[in-house]
Amino acid sequence: MQKIKSLMTRQGLRSPQESVHDLGPIESFRIPSKEELRELREEPTDPQVQQEIINSIEEVYFSNDSFDIVKYELEKLPPVLSLQELEEYRDKLKQQQAAVSKKVADLILEKQPAYVKELERVTSLQTGLQLAAVICTDGRRHLNIAKEGFTQASLGLLANQRKRQLLVGLLKSLRTIKTLQRTDVRLSEMLEEEDYPGAIQLCLECQKAASTFKHYSCISELNSKLLDTLEQIEEQLDVALSKICKNFDISHYTKVQQAYRLLGKTQTAMDQLHMHFTQAIHNTVFQVVLGYVELCAGNTDTKFQKLQYKDLCTHITSDSYIPCLADLCKALWEVMLSYYQTMQWHETRDQDEAETVSSVSDGSNVTGTEENSFDRSYVKKKLEHGLSRIWQDVQLKVKTYLLGTDLSNFKYDDFIFVLDIISRLMQVGEEFCGSKSEVLQESIRKQSVNYFKTYHRTRLEELRMFLENETWELCPVKSSFSILQLHEFKFMEQSRSPSVSPSKQPASAISTAATLFEQYCSGGNPFEIQADSKDDETEDVLASNGYESDEQEKSAYQEYDSDSDVPEELKRDYVDEQTGDAPVKSVSRETLRSRKRSDYNLNKVNAPILTNTTLNVVRLVGKYMQMMNILKPIAFDVIHFMSQLFDYYLYAVYTFFGRNDMFESTGLGLSSSRLRTTLNRIQESLIDLEVSTDPTGTLTAAEERKEKVPSPHLSHLVVLTSGNSLYGLAERVVATESLVFLAEQFEFLQPHLDAVMPAAKKPFLQQFYSQTVSTASELRKPVYWIVAAKAIDYEQMLLLMATVKWDVKEIMSQHNIYVDALLKEFEEYNRRLNEVSKRVRIPLPVSNILWEHCIRLANRTLVEGYANVKKCSNEGRALMQLDFQQFLMKLEKLTDIRPIPDKEFVETYIKAYYLTENDMERWIKEHREYSTKQLTNLVNVCLGSHINKKARQKLLAAIDDIDRPKR
C-alpha cells in the first residue's frame, strides 16, 4: 500500500496516463480510467470479500521499489507447466489486481478535494515567489545606489574606531596578564612576611582574573601555576599552624585562622590542629628524654634515637630523673597552655561575632551566617573533645616515664619532689579538662607503695636503733613548741601560692585562688617555680637543722647523751617567737646550757616532755603525711605505717620500763584488758621474736617476718636499778610522757588523717585511736609501779610490825614506831621526788600515780602486817586503828591525793574483827579482794575469842571455797 501512496505522490500535476511509462516493474499496472473506476465502483462487491482478496496478496509485493515482480513470478513457475494451472493462477492475480485497483480508486476519490486544494496552494506560492524575486531585484538596485552615495571612507573611519577600541581592551588585558605573571614574586614576599590571609586573598583574586582571560593560551599555564602556589601556601599554612602548639601567639594564630577561613577550610584546620598537638606532645617528650639520655651517656651515639619512647625512658639515670621530669612537665605545660590559649581565642572571637551578628542582623546573608554558626559549633565541639584527648596523651607519656625507673631507692626529699611535680601536673589536668587523672594516680600509686614499703622498713630499723641508743634524757623545747613549727609540718599551715608546691597547700585555699592557666597565661611556668622553691627549702633545712642528710641526723641522735650540748637538730626550737627566724649570731655552749636551765625554770609547767627519738618519730609522721597529702590514694597504706611507728614506740616504752612479772600478783589491775590486748596485737603483728631464720620455713613465713621488726633492747647507759635515782624515775617520766606527747600529736592530727582516709578503711583508723592511741596514758601505771614498789622498804615495815605486841589489855594512846618509820620513808620518797623534778618536770598525773602506787602498796603492806599477827585483843585492834589514823593524818600533809587510795581496804579489814559469826561468813563472800592468808588469819586470830571451833571450821571452809576457783 505504501508503494501505491508513493506512486500517487510522484504523479504531481500530471495525469495518470502520462506517468505510466515512468513507473517501475512493480508499478507497471494500468490505472483504470474514470469510466472504469465508475464501473468498478458501481459494480456490486462485498467489502469483506475484497478485503480478504487484498489480504491474500503475498507480503513480498509490498516490500520495496526494487522488487522485480516478473522475475519473482517466473521463478515460482514449476518445472512442468500446466496451462490450466497457469490460467487459474492468472485469474487469481487478476482478481487481486482488480481488488487493489478498486481499493486505490476508492482512496483517490476520497482524497480528491484535498488534492485540489493543495494544488491551489502551490499555485499561490509560485505567484508569491515570483513577486519576491521582483522585490529582491529592486533591493539590489537600491543597495548599489546607497553604496555609491555613502562613501567607503566614512565606513572605514567607523571600522578603524572599532578596531581601536578592541586594541585598547586588548592592551588592558595584556597589562592584567603581565601583572598576573609577576604575582608569584609578591606572593613569595607575603609568605615570608607570614601574611597568609593577604597571600591567599591575592591568589584567589588572581585565579578569578585568570578565569576571565582563560581564552588566552598563556593563561592556562598561569592558572596551573596559581593552583600550585595555592597548594604551597596551604603547606606553609599547615607548618605555621603547627608552631601554635608550643608557643601560642595571638597575632600569628589570627592570621592563620583568617587564611583558613578564606580557603573555606575552617573545619579542616581544626582537624589538622589537633593532629599537630598530638604530634607535638610525642615529639616534645621524646626530645626531652633523648637529650637527657644522650647527656648521661656522654657520647653522640645515635642508637638512642632509634629507640621507642618507652625503651628510652628506661635509660634515664637516678641523678637525671628529677631534672628530666621537671623539664618534661615544663614542655608539656607549654603545649597545654597553648591549647588553653587557643580555646580562649576562639571563645573571644565567637563572642565578638555573636555581638556583631546580633547588632547587624537584618535578614540579609542568612546562608553565610548559618555556615559561620555551623563552623563555630564544630570548632567548639572539636576543641572541647580535644581537651580530654590531649590530657590523656600527656598522662600516658608521663606514666611511661614514671614507670620506667625504680624509685624505691630515692631519697625522701627527692621522692617527695617527684610527688610534688606529679601532684602539680594532676592539678593542671583537673583545671585543664576536669580530669581526676586516674592514669597518673595509678602509676604514681604503684611507685609510691613500692617506695613507701622500702622507706618505712628502713625507718622502722632506724627507729629501733634510736630507741636502743636512747638515754631517755629530756629534749629541751620551749613551752610554745608545736609540731607545726617543724619543717615537716609546714605544709599544714602554708597558704596556697604560686611558689608553693601542692603538697604544702591547704585544701581550703584551692577554691579562692586563680587557676594555674590564669596565673601563667602571660608567662612563666609552674614547674620552674616549684624547682626554685625546692632549692629554697633545701637551704632553709640546712640552715635550721644543720644536717645535710639523714645519716648525719642519725649520727647526731646516736651521739646525743645527757652531757652533750643541744643537738643541731634542736636549734630550730630556739627561734624568735615573734618572727619565727633563727638567731643570726652563733651561740656558745655555755649560753645554750644556761638557756636550757632558764627555759626549764620559766616554762617548767608547760614545756612538753619529749626525747630526740620522739622528735624523730614526729618528723617521720610529718614526712608520711606529706606523702599522703600529695597522693591520697595511698592514704590507708601511709596511715597504717604511721600507726606502726606509734605501736613500736609504745611497745618499746612498755618493754623497757613497764614489763614485770609481779604486776598481776599484786591484784592491783595495773594493766587494763585494753592495754594488754593492744600489746599482744603489737607483739604478734609487728615484733619479730624469732632469733634465727628456719631454713625449712615457708616463703609466706619469710615474707611475714620481713614485715616485722626485732624487739628493741634498752641501752646499757640507762640504769633502772639505782635507788638514788628512784630506779630511773627521770628516764621513766621522759619515756612515758614522751609517749603521751606523741599520742596527743596523733590526736591533734586525727581530723587530717580522717579527711584523707578512704571511707571503707575508716574503721581501722577509729580502732587505732580507740584501742592504741588512747592507751598511751594507761602505760603510766605499770611503768611507775616498779618505782613505787622499790622506793619504799615495805619488808622493813613488815618486820617492825611483827615486833609489835597486839594482845594488850589496855587501850593505848600512843601509836607504834613502825608508823613513824613508814612516814619517814614517805618523807624521803617525797624528797627524792623533788630531786628528780629538778632534772625532769614531773606532771601532776605522774605524781598522782606515783603517790597512789606507794600509798596502795603501803596500805596493803599494813593489811599484810596485820594478817601476820599471831595474837590480838580488842585493845590491840583499837591500836591498829590508832596507828592507821596517825598514818593517814601525817600522809595527808605530804600529798594532795584525795581520797587516800585503799583507805577502805585497811579500815574494812580492821573493822571485820567486830563482826559476828553470821555477818563474818557473808563478809568473807563479799570481800574477795583479800588473800586467803589474810582471811584465814582474821578467822583464826582476830575472831578466836568470840566464836567456837565449829564456827571457825565453817568459816575456813567458806574461805577455801572462795580460793578454790583461783587455783
JSON list of N, CA, C and O in Angstrom, two decimals, residues 473-483 485 573 599-600 603-611 614-615 733-734 737-738 740-742 744-745 840-841 843:
[
{"chain": "A", "resi": 473, "resn": "GLU", "atom": "N", "xyz": [66.92, 11.09, 127.96]},
{"chain": "A", "resi": 473, "resn": "GLU", "atom": "CA", "xyz": [67.14, 12.41, 128.53]},
{"chain": "A", "resi": 473, "resn": "GLU", "atom": "C", "xyz": [66.12, 13.38, 127.96]},
{"chain": "A", "resi": 473, "resn": "GLU", "atom": "O", "xyz": [65.68, 13.23, 126.82]},
{"chain": "A", "resi": 474, "resn": "LEU", "atom": "N", "xyz": [65.79, 14.37, 128.74]},
{"chain": "A", "resi": 474, "resn": "LEU", "atom": "CA", "xyz": [64.81, 15.35, 128.31]},
{"chain": "A", "resi": 474, "resn": "LEU", "atom": "C", "xyz": [65.36, 16.17, 127.14]},
{"chain": "A", "resi": 474, "resn": "LEU", "atom": "O", "xyz": [66.49, 16.65, 127.19]},
{"chain": "A", "resi": 475, "resn": "CYS", "atom": "N", "xyz": [64.57, 16.32, 126.12]},
{"chain": "A", "resi": 475, "resn": "CYS", "atom": "CA", "xyz": [64.93, 17.18, 124.99]},
{"chain": "A", "resi": 475, "resn": "CYS", "atom": "C", "xyz": [64.29, 18.55, 125.26]},
{"chain": "A", "resi": 475, "resn": "CYS", "atom": "O", "xyz": [63.07, 18.68, 125.19]},
{"chain": "A", "resi": 476, "resn": "PRO", "atom": "N", "xyz": [65.10, 19.56, 125.54]},
{"chain": "A", "resi": 476, "resn": "PRO", "atom": "CA", "xyz": [64.53, 20.86, 125.97]},
{"chain": "A", "resi": 476, "resn": "PRO", "atom": "C", "xyz": [63.89, 21.61, 124.80]},
{"chain": "A", "resi": 476, "resn": "PRO", "atom": "O", "xyz": [64.55, 21.89, 123.80]},
{"chain": "A", "resi": 477, "resn": "VAL", "atom": "N", "xyz": [62.64, 21.90, 124.93]},
{"chain": "A", "resi": 477, "resn": "VAL", "atom": "CA", "xyz": [61.94, 22.72, 123.93]},
{"chain": "A", "resi": 477, "resn": "VAL", "atom": "C", "xyz": [61.17, 23.80, 124.66]},
{"chain": "A", "resi": 477, "resn": "VAL", "atom": "O", "xyz": [60.91, 23.71, 125.86]},
{"chain": "A", "resi": 478, "resn": "LYS", "atom": "N", "xyz": [60.80, 24.81, 123.92]},
{"chain": "A", "resi": 478, "resn": "LYS", "atom": "CA", "xyz": [60.04, 25.90, 124.53]},
{"chain": "A", "resi": 478, "resn": "LYS", "atom": "C", "xyz": [58.63, 25.45, 124.89]},
{"chain": "A", "resi": 478, "resn": "LYS", "atom": "O", "xyz": [58.11, 24.50, 124.33]},
{"chain": "A", "resi": 479, "resn": "SER", "atom": "N", "xyz": [58.03, 26.18, 125.82]},
{"chain": "A", "resi": 479, "resn": "SER", "atom": "CA", "xyz": [56.67, 25.83, 126.21]},
{"chain": "A", "resi": 479, "resn": "SER", "atom": "C", "xyz": [55.69, 26.04, 125.07]},
{"chain": "A", "resi": 479, "resn": "SER", "atom": "O", "xyz": [54.63, 25.42, 125.02]},
{"chain": "A", "resi": 480, "resn": "SER", "atom": "N", "xyz": [56.06, 26.90, 124.13]},
{"chain": "A", "resi": 480, "resn": "SER", "atom": "CA", "xyz": [55.18, 27.17, 122.98]},
{"chain": "A", "resi": 480, "resn": "SER", "atom": "C", "xyz": [55.43, 26.22, 121.82]},
{"chain": "A", "resi": 480, "resn": "SER", "atom": "O", "xyz": [54.91, 26.41, 120.72]},
{"chain": "A", "resi": 481, "resn": "PHE", "atom": "N", "xyz": [56.23, 25.19, 122.08]},
{"chain": "A", "resi": 481, "resn": "PHE", "atom": "CA", "xyz": [56.59, 24.28, 120.99]},
{"chain": "A", "resi": 481, "resn": "PHE", "atom": "C", "xyz": [55.34, 23.60, 120.42]},
{"chain": "A", "resi": 481, "resn": "PHE", "atom": "O", "xyz": [54.45, 23.17, 121.15]},
{"chain": "A", "resi": 482, "resn": "SER", "atom": "N", "xyz": [55.29, 23.53, 119.09]},
{"chain": "A", "resi": 482, "resn": "SER", "atom": "CA", "xyz": [54.21, 22.84, 118.40]},
{"chain": "A", "resi": 482, "resn": "SER", "atom": "C", "xyz": [54.81, 22.11, 117.21]},
{"chain": "A", "resi": 482, "resn": "SER", "atom": "O", "xyz": [55.81, 22.56, 116.62]},
{"chain": "A", "resi": 483, "resn": "ILE", "atom": "N", "xyz": [54.20, 20.99, 116.87]},
{"chain": "A", "resi": 483, "resn": "ILE", "atom": "CA", "xyz": [54.74, 20.24, 115.73]},
{"chain": "A", "resi": 483, "resn": "ILE", "atom": "C", "xyz": [54.61, 21.04, 114.44]},
{"chain": "A", "resi": 483, "resn": "ILE", "atom": "O", "xyz": [55.33, 20.80, 113.47]},
{"chain": "A", "resi": 485, "resn": "GLN", "atom": "N", "xyz": [55.62, 23.88, 114.00]},
{"chain": "A", "resi": 485, "resn": "GLN", "atom": "CA", "xyz": [56.85, 24.64, 113.81]},
{"chain": "A", "resi": 485, "resn": "GLN", "atom": "C", "xyz": [57.92, 23.82, 113.09]},
{"chain": "A", "resi": 485, "resn": "GLN", "atom": "O", "xyz": [58.88, 24.38, 112.58]},
{"chain": "A", "resi": 573, "resn": "ASP", "atom": "N", "xyz": [64.33, 24.84, 117.59]},
{"chain": "A", "resi": 573, "resn": "ASP", "atom": "CA", "xyz": [63.43, 25.15, 118.69]},
{"chain": "A", "resi": 573, "resn": "ASP", "atom": "C", "xyz": [63.74, 26.52, 119.28]},
{"chain": "A", "resi": 573, "resn": "ASP", "atom": "O", "xyz": [62.90, 27.12, 119.94]},
{"chain": "A", "resi": 599, "resn": "ASP", "atom": "N", "xyz": [65.10, 28.23, 130.41]},
{"chain": "A", "resi": 599, "resn": "ASP", "atom": "CA", "xyz": [63.86, 27.83, 129.75]},
{"chain": "A", "resi": 599, "resn": "ASP", "atom": "C", "xyz": [63.07, 26.86, 130.62]},
{"chain": "A", "resi": 599, "resn": "ASP", "atom": "O", "xyz": [61.85, 26.93, 130.73]},
{"chain": "A", "resi": 600, "resn": "TYR", "atom": "N", "xyz": [63.81, 25.93, 131.30]},
{"chain": "A", "resi": 600, "resn": "TYR", "atom": "CA", "xyz": [63.11, 24.96, 132.14]},
{"chain": "A", "resi": 600, "resn": "TYR", "atom": "C", "xyz": [62.47, 25.65, 133.32]},
{"chain": "A", "resi": 600, "resn": "TYR", "atom": "O", "xyz": [61.34, 25.39, 133.68]},
{"chain": "A", "resi": 603, "resn": "ASN", "atom": "N", "xyz": [59.48, 27.75, 132.00]},
{"chain": "A", "resi": 603, "resn": "ASN", "atom": "CA", "xyz": [58.40, 27.02, 131.36]},
{"chain": "A", "resi": 603, "resn": "ASN", "atom": "C", "xyz": [58.24, 25.63, 131.96]},
{"chain": "A", "resi": 603, "resn": "ASN", "atom": "O", "xyz": [57.83, 24.69, 131.28]},
{"chain": "A", "resi": 604, "resn": "LYS", "atom": "N", "xyz": [58.60, 25.51, 133.20]},
{"chain": "A", "resi": 604, "resn": "LYS", "atom": "CA", "xyz": [58.60, 24.19, 133.82]},
{"chain": "A", "resi": 604, "resn": "LYS", "atom": "C", "xyz": [57.22, 23.55, 133.79]},
{"chain": "A", "resi": 604, "resn": "LYS", "atom": "O", "xyz": [57.09, 22.34, 133.63]},
{"chain": "A", "resi": 605, "resn": "VAL", "atom": "N", "xyz": [56.20, 24.36, 133.91]},
{"chain": "A", "resi": 605, "resn": "VAL", "atom": "CA", "xyz": [54.86, 23.80, 134.00]},
{"chain": "A", "resi": 605, "resn": "VAL", "atom": "C", "xyz": [54.36, 23.32, 132.64]},
{"chain": "A", "resi": 605, "resn": "VAL", "atom": "O", "xyz": [53.73, 22.29, 132.53]},
{"chain": "A", "resi": 606, "resn": "ASN", "atom": "N", "xyz": [54.69, 24.07, 131.59]},
{"chain": "A", "resi": 606, "resn": "ASN", "atom": "CA", "xyz": [54.05, 23.84, 130.29]},
{"chain": "A", "resi": 606, "resn": "ASN", "atom": "C", "xyz": [54.94, 23.17, 129.26]},
{"chain": "A", "resi": 606, "resn": "ASN", "atom": "O", "xyz": [54.45, 22.72, 128.24]},
{"chain": "A", "resi": 607, "resn": "ALA", "atom": "N", "xyz": [56.25, 23.17, 129.47]},
{"chain": "A", "resi": 607, "resn": "ALA", "atom": "CA", "xyz": [57.12, 22.63, 128.43]},
{"chain": "A", "resi": 607, "resn": "ALA", "atom": "C", "xyz": [56.83, 21.16, 128.20]},
{"chain": "A", "resi": 607, "resn": "ALA", "atom": "O", "xyz": [56.79, 20.37, 129.15]},
{"chain": "A", "resi": 608, "resn": "PRO", "atom": "N", "xyz": [56.60, 20.75, 126.97]},
{"chain": "A", "resi": 608, "resn": "PRO", "atom": "CA", "xyz": [56.33, 19.33, 126.70]},
{"chain": "A", "resi": 608, "resn": "PRO", "atom": "C", "xyz": [57.54, 18.47, 126.98]},
{"chain": "A", "resi": 608, "resn": "PRO", "atom": "O", "xyz": [58.69, 18.90, 126.81]},
{"chain": "A", "resi": 609, "resn": "ILE", "atom": "N", "xyz": [57.31, 17.26, 127.43]},
{"chain": "A", "resi": 609, "resn": "ILE", "atom": "CA", "xyz": [58.39, 16.32, 127.72]},
{"chain": "A", "resi": 609, "resn": "ILE", "atom": "C", "xyz": [58.51, 15.37, 126.55]},
{"chain": "A", "resi": 609, "resn": "ILE", "atom": "O", "xyz": [57.59, 14.64, 126.21]},
{"chain": "A", "resi": 610, "resn": "LEU", "atom": "N", "xyz": [59.69, 15.41, 125.94]},
{"chain": "A", "resi": 610, "resn": "LEU", "atom": "CA", "xyz": [59.92, 14.52, 124.80]},
{"chain": "A", "resi": 610, "resn": "LEU", "atom": "C", "xyz": [61.41, 14.26, 124.66]},
{"chain": "A", "resi": 610, "resn": "LEU", "atom": "O", "xyz": [62.24, 14.94, 125.28]},
{"chain": "A", "resi": 611, "resn": "THR", "atom": "N", "xyz": [61.74, 13.30, 123.81]},
{"chain": "A", "resi": 611, "resn": "THR", "atom": "CA", "xyz": [63.14, 12.94, 123.58]},
{"chain": "A", "resi": 611, "resn": "THR", "atom": "C", "xyz": [63.49, 13.17, 122.12]},
{"chain": "A", "resi": 611, "resn": "THR", "atom": "O", "xyz": [62.64, 13.50, 121.29]},
{"chain": "A", "resi": 614, "resn": "THR", "atom": "N", "xyz": [61.51, 10.80, 120.14]},
{"chain": "A", "resi": 614, "resn": "THR", "atom": "CA", "xyz": [60.13, 11.27, 119.96]},
{"chain": "A", "resi": 614, "resn": "THR", "atom": "C", "xyz": [60.07, 12.28, 118.82]},
{"chain": "A", "resi": 614, "resn": "THR", "atom": "O", "xyz": [59.19, 12.23, 117.97]},
{"chain": "A", "resi": 615, "resn": "LEU", "atom": "N", "xyz": [61.01, 13.21, 118.86]},
{"chain": "A", "resi": 615, "resn": "LEU", "atom": "CA", "xyz": [61.06, 14.23, 117.81]},
{"chain": "A", "resi": 615, "resn": "LEU", "atom": "C", "xyz": [61.27, 13.59, 116.45]},
{"chain": "A", "resi": 615, "resn": "LEU", "atom": "O", "xyz": [60.67, 14.01, 115.45]},
{"chain": "A", "resi": 733, "resn": "VAL", "atom": "N", "xyz": [59.87, 8.91, 133.46]},
{"chain": "A", "resi": 733, "resn": "VAL", "atom": "CA", "xyz": [58.99, 10.06, 133.20]},
{"chain": "A", "resi": 733, "resn": "VAL", "atom": "C", "xyz": [59.14, 10.52, 131.76]},
{"chain": "A", "resi": 733, "resn": "VAL", "atom": "O", "xyz": [58.16, 10.77, 131.05]},
{"chain": "A", "resi": 734, "resn": "VAL", "atom": "N", "xyz": [60.38, 10.67, 131.33]},
{"chain": "A", "resi": 734, "resn": "VAL", "atom": "CA", "xyz": [60.63, 11.12, 129.95]},
{"chain": "A", "resi": 734, "resn": "VAL", "atom": "C", "xyz": [60.02, 10.13, 128.96]},
{"chain": "A", "resi": 734, "resn": "VAL", "atom": "O", "xyz": [59.40, 10.51, 127.96]},
{"chain": "A", "resi": 737, "resn": "GLU", "atom": "N", "xyz": [55.95, 10.12, 129.34]},
{"chain": "A", "resi": 737, "resn": "GLU", "atom": "CA", "xyz": [55.36, 11.40, 128.95]},
{"chain": "A", "resi": 737, "resn": "GLU", "atom": "C", "xyz": [55.66, 11.75, 127.49]},
{"chain": "A", "resi": 737, "resn": "GLU", "atom": "O", "xyz": [54.87, 12.42, 126.84]},
{"chain": "A", "resi": 738, "resn": "SER", "atom": "N", "xyz": [56.80, 11.28, 126.97]},
{"chain": "A", "resi": 738, "resn": "SER", "atom": "CA", "xyz": [57.05, 11.47, 125.53]},
{"chain": "A", "resi": 738, "resn": "SER", "atom": "C", "xyz": [56.05, 10.64, 124.72]},
{"chain": "A", "resi": 738, "resn": "SER", "atom": "O", "xyz": [55.59, 11.06, 123.66]},
{"chain": "A", "resi": 740, "resn": "VAL", "atom": "N", "xyz": [53.00, 9.89, 125.80]},
{"chain": "A", "resi": 740, "resn": "VAL", "atom": "CA", "xyz": [51.75, 10.63, 125.92]},
{"chain": "A", "resi": 740, "resn": "VAL", "atom": "C", "xyz": [51.75, 11.83, 124.98]},
{"chain": "A", "resi": 740, "resn": "VAL", "atom": "O", "xyz": [50.74, 12.14, 124.33]},
{"chain": "A", "resi": 741, "resn": "PHE", "atom": "N", "xyz": [52.90, 12.52, 124.93]},
{"chain": "A", "resi": 741, "resn": "PHE", "atom": "CA", "xyz": [53.01, 13.66, 123.99]},
{"chain": "A", "resi": 741, "resn": "PHE", "atom": "C", "xyz": [52.78, 13.19, 122.56]},
{"chain": "A", "resi": 741, "resn": "PHE", "atom": "O", "xyz": [52.07, 13.84, 121.78]},
{"chain": "A", "resi": 742, "resn": "LEU", "atom": "N", "xyz": [53.38, 12.06, 122.21]},
{"chain": "A", "resi": 742, "resn": "LEU", "atom": "CA", "xyz": [53.22, 11.52, 120.85]},
{"chain": "A", "resi": 742, "resn": "LEU", "atom": "C", "xyz": [51.75, 11.19, 120.60]},
{"chain": "A", "resi": 742, "resn": "LEU", "atom": "O", "xyz": [51.21, 11.45, 119.51]},
{"chain": "A", "resi": 744, "resn": "GLU", "atom": "N", "xyz": [49.21, 12.63, 121.99]},
{"chain": "A", "resi": 744, "resn": "GLU", "atom": "CA", "xyz": [48.50, 13.90, 121.84]},
{"chain": "A", "resi": 744, "resn": "GLU", "atom": "C", "xyz": [48.66, 14.45, 120.43]},
{"chain": "A", "resi": 744, "resn": "GLU", "atom": "O", "xyz": [47.72, 15.02, 119.86]},
{"chain": "A", "resi": 745, "resn": "GLN", "atom": "N", "xyz": [49.85, 14.29, 119.87]},
{"chain": "A", "resi": 745, "resn": "GLN", "atom": "CA", "xyz": [50.07, 14.78, 118.50]},
{"chain": "A", "resi": 745, "resn": "GLN", "atom": "C", "xyz": [49.23, 13.97, 117.51]},
{"chain": "A", "resi": 745, "resn": "GLN", "atom": "O", "xyz": [48.69, 14.51, 116.54]},
{"chain": "A", "resi": 840, "resn": "VAL", "atom": "N", "xyz": [63.81, 16.64, 135.68]},
{"chain": "A", "resi": 840, "resn": "VAL", "atom": "CA", "xyz": [62.71, 16.47, 134.72]},
{"chain": "A", "resi": 840, "resn": "VAL", "atom": "C", "xyz": [61.42, 16.90, 135.41]},
{"chain": "A", "resi": 840, "resn": "VAL", "atom": "O", "xyz": [61.17, 16.51, 136.55]},
{"chain": "A", "resi": 841, "resn": "ARG", "atom": "N", "xyz": [60.65, 17.70, 134.71]},
{"chain": "A", "resi": 841, "resn": "ARG", "atom": "CA", "xyz": [59.35, 18.09, 135.25]},
{"chain": "A", "resi": 841, "resn": "ARG", "atom": "C", "xyz": [58.48, 16.86, 135.39]},
{"chain": "A", "resi": 841, "resn": "ARG", "atom": "O", "xyz": [58.32, 16.07, 134.46]},
{"chain": "A", "resi": 843, "resn": "PRO", "atom": "N", "xyz": [54.86, 15.73, 135.70]},
{"chain": "A", "resi": 843, "resn": "PRO", "atom": "CA", "xyz": [53.50, 16.22, 135.56]},
{"chain": "A", "resi": 843, "resn": "PRO", "atom": "C", "xyz": [52.61, 15.72, 136.70]},
{"chain": "A", "resi": 843, "resn": "PRO", "atom": "O", "xyz": [52.90, 14.71, 137.34]}
]
